[in-house]
Tab-separated table of C-alpha atoms and ligand atoms in Angstrom:
chain	number	residue	atom	x	y	z
A	1	UNK	CA	92.756	-221.468	108.712
A	2	UNK	CA	96.021	-220.286	110.312
A	3	UNK	CA	96.350	-216.547	110.972
A	4	UNK	CA	99.170	-216.153	108.433
A	5	UNK	CA	100.176	-218.519	105.685
A	6	UNK	CA	103.656	-219.973	105.839
A	7	UNK	CA	105.860	-217.955	103.414
A	8	UNK	CA	106.200	-220.776	100.870
A	9	UNK	CA	102.496	-221.374	100.510
A	10	UNK	CA	101.756	-217.637	100.342
A	11	UNK	CA	104.172	-217.329	97.428
A	12	UNK	CA	102.675	-220.436	95.785
A	13	UNK	CA	99.181	-218.979	96.060
A	14	UNK	CA	100.360	-215.690	94.536
A	15	UNK	CA	102.158	-217.433	91.656
A	16	UNK	CA	99.178	-219.696	91.012
A	17	UNK	CA	96.903	-216.674	90.895
A	18	UNK	CA	99.238	-214.987	88.412
A	19	UNK	CA	99.421	-218.127	86.263
A	20	UNK	CA	95.627	-218.335	86.188
A	21	UNK	CA	94.907	-214.683	85.483
A	22	UNK	CA	97.794	-213.959	83.102
A	23	UNK	CA	100.160	-211.018	82.876
A	24	UNK	CA	99.270	-207.440	83.740
A	25	UNK	CA	97.356	-208.153	86.903
A	26	UNK	CA	98.431	-207.063	90.320
A	27	UNK	CA	97.865	-210.334	92.090
A	28	UNK	CA	100.709	-210.655	94.558
A	29	UNK	CA	99.750	-209.368	97.980
A	30	UNK	CA	101.805	-206.268	98.750
A	31	UNK	CA	104.964	-207.247	100.614
A	32	UNK	CA	108.094	-205.325	101.406
A	33	UNK	CA	111.630	-205.100	100.056
A	34	UNK	CA	113.082	-203.376	103.114
A	35	UNK	CA	110.591	-200.577	103.619
A	36	UNK	CA	109.564	-200.473	99.975
A	37	UNK	CA	106.251	-202.163	99.149
A	38	UNK	CA	106.365	-204.401	96.096
A	39	UNK	CA	103.711	-206.102	93.999
A	40	UNK	CA	103.579	-208.203	90.879
A	41	UNK	CA	103.012	-206.120	87.766
A	42	UNK	CA	103.101	-208.763	85.048
A	43	UNK	CA	105.227	-211.208	83.115
A	44	UNK	CA	107.693	-210.612	80.256
A	45	UNK	CA	107.180	-212.445	76.934
A	46	UNK	CA	110.057	-214.694	78.152
A	47	UNK	CA	108.090	-215.557	81.291
A	48	UNK	CA	109.989	-213.484	83.858
A	49	UNK	CA	107.906	-211.959	86.627
A	50	UNK	CA	107.938	-208.173	86.665
A	51	UNK	CA	107.627	-206.389	89.986
A	52	UNK	CA	106.603	-202.861	90.822
A	53	UNK	CA	108.186	-201.057	93.781
A	54	UNK	CA	106.633	-197.958	95.299
A	55	UNK	CA	108.499	-195.240	97.188
A	56	UNK	CA	106.198	-193.005	99.252
A	57	UNK	CA	107.186	-190.022	101.379
A	58	UNK	CA	105.459	-188.437	104.365
A	59	UNK	CA	103.554	-186.037	102.088
A	60	UNK	CA	101.945	-188.945	100.274
A	61	UNK	CA	103.919	-188.305	97.083
A	62	UNK	CA	104.800	-191.633	95.495
A	63	UNK	CA	106.988	-192.982	92.717
A	64	UNK	CA	106.472	-196.514	91.369
A	65	UNK	CA	109.299	-198.218	89.506
A	66	UNK	CA	109.403	-201.651	87.865
A	67	UNK	CA	112.403	-203.922	87.509
A	68	UNK	CA	111.832	-204.271	83.734
A	69	UNK	CA	113.950	-201.450	82.301
A	70	UNK	CA	114.329	-199.926	85.803
A	71	UNK	CA	111.319	-197.969	84.602
A	72	UNK	CA	109.281	-195.271	86.353
A	73	UNK	CA	105.673	-196.355	85.826
A	74	UNK	CA	103.803	-193.864	87.958
A	75	UNK	CA	104.370	-190.625	89.904
A	76	UNK	CA	101.493	-189.436	92.077
A	77	UNK	CA	101.976	-185.748	92.905
A	78	UNK	CA	99.661	-183.152	94.472
A	79	UNK	CA	98.451	-179.990	92.746
A	80	UNK	CA	98.117	-176.619	94.497
A	81	UNK	CA	94.864	-177.804	96.138
A	82	UNK	CA	96.423	-181.024	97.375
A	83	UNK	CA	94.722	-183.141	94.698
A	84	UNK	CA	96.914	-186.010	93.505
A	85	UNK	CA	97.340	-187.044	89.864
A	86	UNK	CA	99.660	-189.326	87.951
A	87	UNK	CA	102.070	-187.014	86.113
A	88	UNK	CA	103.918	-189.469	83.852
A	89	UNK	CA	102.811	-191.274	80.707
A	90	UNK	CA	102.751	-195.054	80.613
A	91	UNK	CA	100.434	-198.030	80.817
A	92	UNK	CA	98.143	-199.253	83.608
A	93	UNK	CA	99.405	-202.797	83.163
A	94	UNK	CA	102.693	-204.324	82.149
A	95	UNK	CA	101.760	-206.199	78.963
A	96	UNK	CA	101.993	-203.271	76.446
A	97	UNK	CA	105.422	-202.119	77.659
A	98	UNK	CA	107.760	-204.477	75.746
A	99	UNK	CA	106.184	-203.851	72.327
A	100	UNK	CA	104.589	-200.425	72.483
A	101	UNK	CA	106.481	-198.236	74.908
A	102	UNK	CA	108.564	-195.433	73.338
A	103	UNK	CA	110.855	-195.619	76.408
A	104	UNK	CA	108.113	-194.394	78.815
A	105	UNK	CA	109.911	-193.803	82.141
A	106	UNK	CA	112.757	-196.168	81.263
A	107	UNK	CA	116.415	-196.186	82.166
A	108	UNK	CA	118.063	-195.753	78.773
A	109	UNK	CA	121.538	-197.092	77.997
A	110	UNK	CA	124.258	-198.003	77.368
A	111	UNK	CA	124.074	-194.864	75.323
A	112	UNK	CA	121.095	-192.528	75.692
A	113	UNK	CA	120.126	-190.847	72.409
A	114	UNK	CA	121.786	-191.328	69.031
A	115	UNK	CA	125.105	-192.516	67.691
A	116	UNK	CA	125.521	-191.698	63.988
A	117	UNK	CA	125.507	-194.785	61.761
A	118	UNK	CA	125.712	-196.772	65.023
A	119	UNK	CA	129.491	-196.464	64.741
A	120	UNK	CA	132.301	-195.206	66.904
A	121	UNK	CA	136.025	-195.730	67.341
A	122	UNK	CA	137.905	-196.553	70.507
A	123	UNK	CA	141.552	-196.184	69.564
A	124	UNK	CA	141.861	-198.020	66.244
A	125	UNK	CA	138.890	-200.316	66.852
A	126	UNK	CA	135.662	-199.552	65.052
A	127	UNK	CA	132.489	-200.686	66.847
A	128	UNK	CA	129.200	-201.253	65.052
A	129	UNK	CA	125.955	-200.987	67.034
A	130	UNK	CA	122.503	-202.050	65.855
A	131	UNK	CA	120.886	-199.394	63.664
A	132	UNK	CA	117.458	-199.150	65.232
A	133	UNK	CA	116.623	-195.572	64.172
A	134	UNK	CA	117.081	-195.379	60.407
A	135	UNK	CA	120.848	-195.572	59.872
A	136	UNK	CA	121.557	-194.531	63.460
A	137	UNK	CA	121.609	-196.271	66.809
A	138	UNK	CA	119.174	-194.965	69.423
A	139	UNK	CA	119.013	-195.480	73.198
A	140	UNK	CA	121.367	-198.464	73.369
A	141	UNK	CA	120.160	-200.395	70.330
A	142	UNK	CA	117.442	-202.958	69.646
A	143	UNK	CA	117.411	-204.414	73.144
A	144	UNK	CA	118.655	-201.559	75.259
A	145	UNK	CA	118.649	-201.294	79.051
A	146	UNK	CA	114.981	-200.291	78.851
A	147	UNK	CA	114.089	-203.832	77.700
A	148	UNK	CA	116.171	-205.770	80.233
A	149	UNK	CA	115.315	-207.175	83.618
A	150	UNK	CA	117.194	-205.550	86.483
A	151	UNK	CA	117.814	-207.028	89.916
A	152	UNK	CA	116.083	-205.011	92.630
A	153	UNK	CA	117.359	-204.645	96.164
A	154	UNK	CA	116.463	-202.390	99.067
A	155	UNK	CA	118.917	-199.702	100.110
A	156	UNK	CA	119.870	-198.843	103.703
A	157	UNK	CA	118.742	-195.236	103.874
A	158	UNK	CA	116.700	-192.767	105.941
A	159	UNK	CA	114.395	-192.266	102.974
A	160	UNK	CA	112.633	-194.912	100.895
A	161	UNK	CA	115.047	-196.104	98.224
A	162	UNK	CA	115.494	-198.977	95.800
A	163	UNK	CA	118.493	-200.023	93.748
A	164	UNK	CA	118.397	-201.851	90.417
A	165	UNK	CA	121.494	-203.469	88.975
A	166	UNK	CA	122.584	-205.677	86.131
A	167	UNK	CA	125.634	-206.971	84.342
A	168	UNK	CA	125.619	-205.932	80.717
A	169	UNK	CA	127.909	-208.529	79.145
A	170	UNK	CA	130.843	-207.723	76.873
A	171	UNK	CA	129.474	-207.261	73.338
A	172	UNK	CA	125.854	-206.715	74.382
A	173	UNK	CA	124.251	-204.657	71.577
A	174	UNK	CA	127.755	-204.221	70.159
A	175	UNK	CA	129.234	-202.351	73.128
A	176	UNK	CA	132.628	-203.511	74.466
A	177	UNK	CA	133.314	-204.514	78.070
A	178	UNK	CA	131.435	-206.273	80.833
A	179	UNK	CA	129.586	-203.368	82.378
A	180	UNK	CA	128.294	-203.670	85.921
A	181	UNK	CA	125.656	-200.999	86.228
A	182	UNK	CA	123.261	-199.822	88.907
A	183	UNK	CA	120.597	-197.180	89.239
A	184	UNK	CA	119.215	-196.088	92.600
A	185	UNK	CA	115.963	-194.229	93.106
A	186	UNK	CA	115.356	-192.460	96.439
A	187	UNK	CA	112.595	-190.153	97.547
A	188	UNK	CA	112.906	-187.709	100.438
A	189	UNK	CA	110.328	-185.689	102.382
A	190	UNK	CA	111.179	-182.547	100.398
A	191	UNK	CA	109.461	-184.220	97.417
A	192	UNK	CA	112.832	-184.801	95.811
A	193	UNK	CA	113.399	-187.929	93.754
A	194	UNK	CA	117.088	-188.639	93.259
A	195	UNK	CA	118.256	-190.984	90.535
A	196	UNK	CA	121.890	-192.073	90.952
A	197	UNK	CA	123.764	-194.161	88.422
A	198	UNK	CA	127.013	-196.106	88.820
A	199	UNK	CA	128.936	-198.311	86.441
A	200	UNK	CA	132.295	-200.035	86.077
A	201	UNK	CA	133.807	-201.857	83.126
A	202	UNK	CA	136.601	-204.336	82.441
A	203	UNK	CA	137.361	-202.887	78.972
A	204	UNK	CA	137.438	-199.383	77.586
A	205	UNK	CA	133.844	-198.497	76.628
A	206	UNK	CA	131.376	-195.635	76.275
A	207	UNK	CA	128.427	-194.857	78.514
A	208	UNK	CA	125.595	-192.340	78.719
A	209	UNK	CA	122.685	-193.225	81.005
A	210	UNK	CA	119.463	-191.316	81.460
A	211	UNK	CA	115.863	-191.588	82.533
A	212	UNK	CA	113.193	-191.220	79.862
A	213	UNK	CA	110.101	-190.133	81.828
A	214	UNK	CA	107.377	-188.387	79.865
A	215	UNK	CA	106.017	-185.696	82.204
A	216	UNK	CA	102.609	-184.124	81.951
A	217	UNK	CA	102.183	-182.001	85.075
A	218	UNK	CA	98.479	-181.460	84.379
A	219	UNK	CA	97.948	-185.221	84.445
A	220	UNK	CA	96.592	-185.197	80.851
A	221	UNK	CA	96.063	-183.102	77.709
A	222	UNK	CA	98.871	-181.277	75.898
A	223	UNK	CA	101.905	-179.623	77.420
A	224	UNK	CA	101.882	-176.667	75.011
A	225	UNK	CA	100.761	-174.258	77.734
A	226	UNK	CA	103.218	-175.516	80.320
A	227	UNK	CA	106.096	-173.128	80.988
A	228	UNK	CA	109.625	-174.354	80.628
A	229	UNK	CA	112.850	-172.819	81.884
A	230	UNK	CA	116.190	-174.274	80.800
A	231	UNK	CA	119.442	-173.128	82.350
A	232	UNK	CA	121.240	-173.271	79.020
A	233	UNK	CA	122.908	-170.525	76.986
A	234	UNK	CA	123.546	-172.937	74.125
A	235	UNK	CA	122.202	-176.014	72.378
A	236	UNK	CA	123.524	-178.521	69.876
A	237	UNK	CA	121.801	-178.128	66.466
A	238	UNK	CA	121.009	-181.350	64.597
A	239	UNK	CA	120.705	-182.598	61.027
A	240	UNK	CA	117.491	-183.997	59.532
A	241	UNK	CA	118.070	-187.342	61.298
A	242	UNK	CA	118.615	-185.672	64.683
A	243	UNK	CA	122.392	-186.154	64.751
A	244	UNK	CA	124.284	-183.135	66.169
A	245	UNK	CA	126.199	-181.208	63.533
A	246	UNK	CA	128.934	-180.588	66.105
A	247	UNK	CA	128.119	-176.907	66.461
A	248	UNK	CA	127.426	-175.453	69.904
A	249	UNK	CA	125.080	-172.574	69.158
A	250	UNK	CA	123.985	-169.692	71.362
A	251	UNK	CA	120.225	-169.794	72.067
A	252	UNK	CA	119.817	-165.977	72.075
A	253	UNK	CA	117.170	-164.890	69.583
A	254	UNK	CA	116.258	-168.489	68.618
A	255	UNK	CA	113.238	-170.705	69.462
A	256	UNK	CA	115.640	-172.575	71.767
A	257	UNK	CA	115.906	-169.696	74.232
A	258	UNK	CA	114.242	-170.977	77.425
A	259	UNK	CA	116.406	-169.002	79.843
A	260	UNK	CA	113.253	-167.252	81.070
A	261	UNK	CA	110.023	-169.228	81.711
A	262	UNK	CA	108.476	-169.743	78.248
A	263	UNK	CA	105.356	-171.560	77.099
A	264	UNK	CA	106.442	-174.717	75.294
A	265	UNK	CA	104.072	-173.993	72.388
A	266	UNK	CA	105.166	-170.379	71.848
A	267	UNK	CA	107.995	-170.968	69.330
A	268	UNK	CA	107.508	-174.675	68.726
A	269	UNK	CA	106.602	-174.308	65.040
A	270	UNK	CA	109.643	-172.106	64.392
A	271	UNK	CA	111.817	-174.847	65.886
A	272	UNK	CA	110.803	-176.899	62.845
A	273	UNK	CA	111.824	-180.509	62.518
A	274	UNK	CA	110.075	-183.523	61.059
A	275	UNK	CA	107.834	-184.106	62.945
A	276	UNK	CA	107.709	-180.520	64.195
A	277	UNK	CA	108.816	-179.861	67.748
A	278	UNK	CA	111.732	-179.839	70.130
A	279	UNK	CA	114.121	-182.777	70.183
A	280	UNK	CA	117.408	-181.157	71.097
A	281	UNK	CA	120.242	-181.332	73.558
A	282	UNK	CA	120.820	-178.197	75.620
A	283	UNK	CA	124.260	-177.330	76.977
A	284	UNK	CA	123.783	-176.666	80.669
A	285	UNK	CA	125.293	-173.652	82.394
A	286	UNK	CA	127.437	-174.671	85.357
A	287	UNK	CA	128.599	-172.817	88.441
A	288	UNK	CA	132.242	-171.717	88.731
A	289	UNK	CA	133.050	-174.215	91.449
A	290	UNK	CA	130.776	-177.110	90.728
A	291	UNK	CA	129.408	-179.059	87.836
A	292	UNK	CA	125.993	-179.235	89.496
A	293	UNK	CA	123.282	-177.171	87.847
A	294	UNK	CA	119.628	-176.460	88.289
A	295	UNK	CA	118.922	-177.554	84.753
A	296	UNK	CA	115.201	-177.224	84.130
A	297	UNK	CA	111.920	-176.128	85.589
A	298	UNK	CA	108.467	-176.946	84.279
A	299	UNK	CA	105.368	-175.154	85.554
A	300	UNK	CA	101.773	-176.040	84.765
A	301	UNK	CA	99.693	-172.882	85.402
A	302	UNK	CA	96.444	-174.857	85.613
A	303	UNK	CA	97.327	-177.308	88.359
A	304	UNK	CA	100.131	-175.221	89.845
A	305	UNK	CA	102.470	-178.216	89.732
A	306	UNK	CA	106.180	-177.613	89.193
A	307	UNK	CA	109.038	-179.932	88.380
A	308	UNK	CA	112.634	-178.866	88.957
A	309	UNK	CA	115.465	-180.975	87.596
A	310	UNK	CA	119.058	-180.620	88.793
A	311	UNK	CA	122.006	-182.628	87.578
A	312	UNK	CA	125.765	-183.055	87.360
A	313	UNK	CA	125.423	-183.953	83.664
A	314	UNK	CA	126.594	-181.480	81.001
A	315	UNK	CA	123.398	-181.630	78.916
A	316	UNK	CA	119.671	-182.141	78.913
A	317	UNK	CA	117.630	-183.437	75.973
A	318	UNK	CA	114.318	-181.630	75.664
A	319	UNK	CA	111.890	-183.716	73.613
A	320	UNK	CA	108.300	-182.474	73.227
A	321	UNK	CA	106.773	-185.850	72.377
A	322	UNK	CA	106.806	-185.129	68.633
A	323	UNK	CA	106.708	-188.789	67.608
A	324	UNK	CA	103.584	-189.540	69.649
A	325	UNK	CA	100.990	-189.803	66.897
A	326	UNK	CA	97.802	-191.019	68.516
A	327	UNK	CA	98.528	-194.704	67.955
A	328	UNK	CA	99.276	-195.434	71.623
A	329	UNK	CA	96.487	-195.621	74.170
A	330	UNK	CA	97.918	-195.306	77.632
A	331	UNK	CA	96.763	-195.006	81.214
A	332	UNK	CA	93.061	-194.617	81.797
A	333	UNK	CA	92.379	-194.992	78.045
A	334	UNK	CA	94.097	-191.689	77.204
A	335	UNK	CA	95.331	-191.508	73.615
A	336	UNK	CA	98.847	-190.104	73.524
A	337	UNK	CA	99.273	-187.523	70.790
A	338	UNK	CA	102.006	-185.104	69.768
A	339	UNK	CA	102.945	-182.816	72.664
A	340	UNK	CA	101.221	-184.992	75.269
A	341	UNK	CA	104.381	-184.831	77.361
A	342	UNK	CA	107.684	-183.157	78.091
A	343	UNK	CA	110.726	-185.411	78.229
A	344	UNK	CA	113.819	-183.950	79.870
A	345	UNK	CA	116.748	-186.343	79.745
A	346	UNK	CA	119.813	-185.355	81.763
A	347	UNK	CA	122.737	-186.723	79.785
A	348	UNK	CA	125.994	-186.265	77.880
A	349	UNK	CA	125.493	-184.924	74.373
A	350	UNK	CA	124.133	-187.215	71.633
A	351	UNK	CA	126.751	-188.807	69.374
A	352	UNK	CA	129.605	-187.615	71.638
A	353	UNK	CA	131.967	-190.469	70.627
A	354	UNK	CA	132.018	-188.910	67.126
A	355	UNK	CA	132.577	-185.303	68.259
A	356	UNK	CA	135.904	-184.514	69.928
A	357	UNK	CA	134.606	-181.068	71.024
A	358	UNK	CA	131.837	-182.669	73.167
A	359	UNK	CA	132.468	-183.825	76.770
A	360	UNK	CA	133.840	-187.367	76.741
A	361	UNK	CA	131.637	-190.416	77.363
A	362	UNK	CA	134.577	-192.794	77.694
A	363	UNK	CA	134.709	-195.168	80.655
A	364	UNK	CA	138.006	-196.877	81.481
A	365	UNK	CA	138.601	-200.027	83.539
A	366	UNK	CA	139.360	-199.028	87.132
A	367	UNK	CA	137.218	-195.888	86.896
A	368	UNK	CA	133.661	-195.577	88.168
A	369	UNK	CA	130.958	-193.820	86.184
A	370	UNK	CA	128.956	-191.922	88.789
A	371	UNK	CA	126.212	-189.424	88.149
A	372	UNK	CA	122.978	-188.245	89.674
A	373	UNK	CA	119.982	-186.078	88.907
A	374	UNK	CA	117.188	-184.858	91.154
A	375	UNK	CA	113.545	-184.277	90.276
A	376	UNK	CA	111.700	-182.052	92.742
A	377	UNK	CA	107.919	-181.903	92.627
A	378	UNK	CA	106.351	-178.702	93.944
A	379	UNK	CA	103.446	-176.301	93.516
A	380	UNK	CA	103.091	-172.571	92.902
B	1	GLA	C1	114.486	-189.366	72.592
B	1	GLA	C2	114.862	-188.913	71.244
B	1	GLA	C3	113.659	-188.743	70.402
B	1	GLA	C4	112.830	-190.007	70.378
B	1	GLA	C5	112.504	-190.412	71.780
B	1	GLA	C6	111.805	-191.734	71.826
B	1	GLA	O1	114.006	-188.366	73.351
B	1	GLA	O2	115.629	-187.740	71.244
B	1	GLA	O3	114.036	-188.411	69.092
B	1	GLA	O4	113.527	-191.024	69.732
B	1	GLA	O5	113.661	-190.506	72.531
B	1	GLA	O6	110.687	-191.781	71.009
């Protein structure tokens, strides 16, 4: 037996093992894309191999991302006693993702959140998107970016980083223009995960990308006792189908006032909705000289874990997991119920193409869409 297998036969052995044991297993011996370890995570229904890449910093904090949907699968973060837990919802293996995942950890696009009737105009042209949420289009349509394979490549950087890219062809899910899009995840030793997005197009189009991680800083149970702070003086009220009415309303004196740390469950019932809970876009306060804002902080008093999100985006969607109804069993056999997680999606406002008073989501040929958000994991 030679000390190390020649590369070809090592790959053959790994593929054979996968073929024999089926999807969902982690058969491929860990190897490296640059400095980022990678392993097989499963196989798509179309037979494509799905790989999981793990960024780890010197504190042992780690973030695992798969190339299917450029999706965060796992974040291992310490509590105030140094005990690590996985603080995002998802599945232990790949196979449930394509059918069951309500965007767990995914990169959502081309347009995060809803577009009313799945329709918008660019000049005189009316575009019709798939209506995958009642009459509306949600998170890029039936086969959004969350259900596509992305090409992974290592990034030259001082910190572990991985870049995912894909070409979204002209007309994909009804959106105009060939869109070349990339999303880069990097993790530094200050426990800061940065997600940076870039895109270019060859035709006028619209774009709104976000990450859809479901955070539970306690590592399980409900998030109703977690404290949330949102740096937002206003939010965008919605109709019964969660489409913004166009109003930008002051949060003062409403259940949407999170300017001081507030338990998520405190005013949740008053927020109403069907199902009851928060599912709203908040208008972020910005500094005088920059569009960067410390958008949100979540604190779990039990574990001491904190999450701070900063962004250059104008809004953040706060969704309290209202649609989770106990029908999904996730990691470690945990049943995901209402309020099992906090989702905080940095983004432009929902349905912006149909509201001229909202910041524009237009992308023109020759321009580059460029945005980033940081997620800092700490303890108190
Ligand atoms: C977003 C939406 C919610 C819901 C989830 C996915 O956060 O705002 O209404 O559709 O995605 O379940």
